[in-house]
PDB file of C-alpha atoms in Angstrom:
ATOM      1  CA  MET A  27     198.030 -72.704-219.112  1.00 71.00           C
ATOM      2  CA  VAL A  28     194.454 -71.362-219.302  1.00 64.00           C
ATOM      3  CA  THR A  29     193.278 -74.675-220.712  1.00 73.00           C
ATOM      4  CA  THR A  30     194.825 -76.517-217.784  1.00 74.00           C
ATOM      5  CA  LEU A  31     193.145 -74.231-215.243  1.00 64.00           C
ATOM      6  CA  VAL A  32     189.736 -74.550-216.928  1.00 62.00           C
ATOM      7  CA  THR A  33     190.071 -78.336-217.061  1.00 69.00           C
ATOM      8  CA  GLN A  34     191.003 -78.550-213.384  1.00 66.00           C
ATOM      9  CA  ALA A  35     188.189 -76.159-212.380  1.00 60.00           C
ATOM     10  CA  ALA A  36     185.660 -78.189-214.373  1.00 61.00           C
ATOM     11  CA  ALA A  37     186.878 -81.408-212.776  1.00 61.00           C
ATOM     12  CA  MET A  38     186.513 -79.981-209.262  1.00 61.00           C
ATOM     13  CA  HIS A  39     183.037 -78.478-209.811  1.00 58.00           C
ATOM     14  CA  PRO A  40     180.347 -81.128-209.255  1.00 58.00           C
ATOM     15  CA  GLY A  41     177.730 -79.697-211.620  1.00 57.00           C
ATOM     16  CA  GLY A  42     174.890 -77.266-211.873  1.00 57.00           C
ATOM     17  CA  TRP A  43     172.774 -78.802-209.099  1.00 56.00           C
ATOM     18  CA  ASN A  44     174.178 -78.490-205.587  1.00 60.00           C
ATOM     19  CA  ASP A  45     175.787 -81.944-205.364  1.00 61.00           C
ATOM     20  CA  GLY A  46     175.810 -82.600-209.074  1.00 60.00           C
ATOM     21  CA  ASP A  47     172.502 -84.497-209.208  1.00 63.00           C
ATOM     22  CA  ALA A  48     169.139 -83.125-210.197  1.00 64.00           C
ATOM     23  CA  PRO A  49     166.379 -83.349-207.589  1.00 67.00           C
ATOM     24  CA  ALA A  50     164.357 -86.562-207.788  1.00 70.00           C
ATOM     25  CA  PHE A  51     161.065 -84.682-208.147  1.00 75.00           C
ATOM     26  CA  TRP A  52     161.992 -82.705-211.292  1.00 76.00           C
ATOM     27  CA  PRO A  53     159.596 -84.652-213.620  1.00 82.00           C
ATOM     28  CA  VAL A  54     156.650 -83.473-211.499  1.00 87.00           C
ATOM     29  CA  PHE A  55     156.895 -79.888-212.738  1.00 88.00           C
ATOM     30  CA  PRO A  56     156.389 -80.485-216.483  1.00 89.00           C
ATOM     31  CA  VAL A  57     153.638 -83.007-215.802  1.00 92.00           C
ATOM     32  CA  MET A  58     151.796 -80.618-213.482  1.00 93.00           C
ATOM     33  CA  PHE A  59     152.274 -77.768-215.966  1.00 94.00           C
ATOM     34  CA  GLY A  60     150.702 -79.865-218.708  1.00 95.00           C
ATOM     35  CA  LEU A  61     147.831 -80.973-216.470  1.00 97.00           C
ATOM     36  CA  PHE A  62     147.196 -77.377-215.446  1.00 97.00           C
ATOM     37  CA  TRP A  63     146.810 -76.254-219.072  1.00 97.00           C
ATOM     38  CA  LEU A  64     144.637 -79.261-219.888  1.00 98.00           C
ATOM     39  CA  ALA A  65     142.369 -78.289-216.982  1.00 98.00           C
ATOM     40  CA  VAL A  66     142.213 -74.663-218.181  1.00 98.00           C
ATOM     41  CA  ILE A  67     141.348 -75.715-221.743  1.00 98.00           C
ATOM     42  CA  GLY A  68     138.817 -78.292-220.516  1.00 97.00           C
ATOM     43  CA  THR A  69     137.099 -75.768-218.263  1.00 97.00           C
ATOM     44  CA  ALA A  70     136.897 -73.220-221.063  1.00 97.00           C
ATOM     45  CA  PHE A  71     135.474 -75.855-223.422  1.00 96.00           C
ATOM     46  CA  TYR A  72     132.881 -76.875-220.799  1.00 94.00           C
ATOM     47  CA  PHE A  73     131.671 -73.316-220.223  1.00 93.00           C
ATOM     48  CA  ILE A  74     131.532 -72.517-223.938  1.00 92.00           C
ATOM     49  CA  ARG A  75     129.520 -75.679-224.671  1.00 90.00           C
ATOM     50  CA  ARG A  76     127.193 -75.007-221.747  1.00 88.00           C
ATOM     51  CA  ARG A  77     126.573 -71.452-222.900  1.00 86.00           C
ATOM     52  CA  MET A  78     125.885 -72.587-226.463  1.00 84.00           C
ATOM     53  CA  HIS A  79     123.513 -75.310-225.229  1.00 82.00           C
ATOM     54  CA  ASP A  80     121.624 -72.923-222.932  1.00 79.00           C
ATOM     55  CA  GLY A  81     121.255 -70.382-225.731  1.00 75.00           C
ATOM     56  CA  ALA A  82     119.922 -73.009-228.132  1.00 75.00           C
ATOM     57  CA  ALA A  83     117.469 -74.339-225.537  1.00 73.00           C
ATOM     58  CA  ALA A  84     116.197 -70.829-224.825  1.00 72.00           C
ATOM     59  CA  ALA A  85     115.751 -70.165-228.536  1.00 73.00           C
ATOM     60  CA  ARG A  86     113.787 -73.412-228.963  1.00 71.00           C
ATOM     61  CA  ALA A  87     111.585 -72.598-225.970  1.00 66.00           C
ATOM     62  CA  ALA A  88     110.917 -69.094-227.267  1.00 69.00           C
ATOM     63  CA  ALA A  89     110.055 -70.453-230.706  1.00 72.00           C
ATOM     64  CA  ASP A  90     107.528 -73.004-229.373  1.00 75.00           C
ATOM     65  CA  PRO A  91     104.336 -71.231-228.211  1.00 80.00           C
ATOM     66  CA  MET A  92     102.891 -74.420-226.673  1.00 83.00           C
ATOM     67  CA  THR A  93     105.824 -74.741-224.296  1.00 81.00           C
ATOM     68  CA  ASN A  94     105.425 -71.114-223.331  1.00 82.00           C
ATOM     69  CA  ALA A  95     101.673 -71.552-222.763  1.00 87.00           C
ATOM     70  CA  ARG A  96     102.245 -74.617-220.572  1.00 88.00           C
ATOM     71  CA  SER A  97     104.837 -72.819-218.472  1.00 87.00           C
ATOM     72  CA  VAL A  98     102.518 -69.811-217.969  1.00 90.00           C
ATOM     73  CA  LEU A  99      99.700 -72.159-216.975  1.00 92.00           C
ATOM     74  CA  ALA A 100     101.988 -73.971-214.510  1.00 92.00           C
ATOM     75  CA  GLU A 101     103.097 -70.640-213.026  1.00 94.00           C
ATOM     76  CA  ARG A 102      99.507 -69.502-212.560  1.00 93.00           C
ATOM     77  CA  PHE A 103      98.667 -72.803-210.843  1.00 93.00           C
ATOM     78  CA  ALA A 104     101.738 -72.503-208.606  1.00 93.00           C
ATOM     79  CA  ARG A 105     100.788 -68.966-207.581  1.00 92.00           C
ATOM     80  CA  GLY A 106      97.262 -70.119-206.732  1.00 92.00           C
ATOM     81  CA  GLU A 107      95.496 -68.040-209.365  1.00 92.00           C
ATOM     82  CA  ILE A 108      93.693 -71.122-210.707  1.00 92.00           C
ATOM     83  CA  ASP A 109      92.610 -74.300-208.942  1.00 92.00           C
ATOM     84  CA  GLU A 110      93.548 -77.873-209.818  1.00 92.00           C
ATOM     85  CA  ASP A 111      90.413 -78.593-211.882  1.00 92.00           C
ATOM     86  CA  GLU A 112      90.889 -75.507-214.031  1.00 92.00           C
ATOM     87  CA  TYR A 113      94.586 -76.351-214.451  1.00 92.00           C
ATOM     88  CA  HIS A 114      93.808 -79.875-215.703  1.00 92.00           C
ATOM     89  CA  THR A 115      91.016 -78.593-217.965  1.00 93.00           C
ATOM     90  CA  ARG A 116      93.248 -75.985-219.597  1.00 90.00           C
ATOM     91  CA  MET A 117      96.188 -78.393-219.853  1.00 91.00           C
ATOM     92  CA  SER A 118      94.021 -80.959-221.656  1.00 91.00           C
ATOM     93  CA  ALA A 119      92.794 -78.192-223.974  1.00 90.00           C
ATOM     94  CA  LEU A 120      96.414 -77.314-224.768  1.00 87.00           C
ATOM     95  CA  ARG A 121      97.237 -80.989-225.441  1.00 87.00           C
ATOM     96  CA  ASN A 122      94.199 -81.405-227.726  1.00 86.00           C
ATOM     97  CA  SER A 123      94.995 -78.278-229.715  1.00 77.00           C
ATOM     98  CA  ALA A 124      98.527 -79.459-230.454  1.00 60.00           C
TER      99      ALA A 124
END
């Protein structure tokens, strides 16, 4: 008797989704979920690489005294502490000493 009632109830119930069919857009959710995590991982990778590259570039610049001297000379010229002739003279002296 119970088996008959369960069989009839199962036959009358259309399914788990309202009318028995899954929505047509259901594949969008797993695809978007995967794309979201790919974007998160890609962004993290980008920022980590950028930070490593910036740190290495700063270390190279700090290790090279000629680069530091040229940047100080350019800053002094930009501030107007030295004129153009003195800038070119000192820059050529830096190039010749290297």
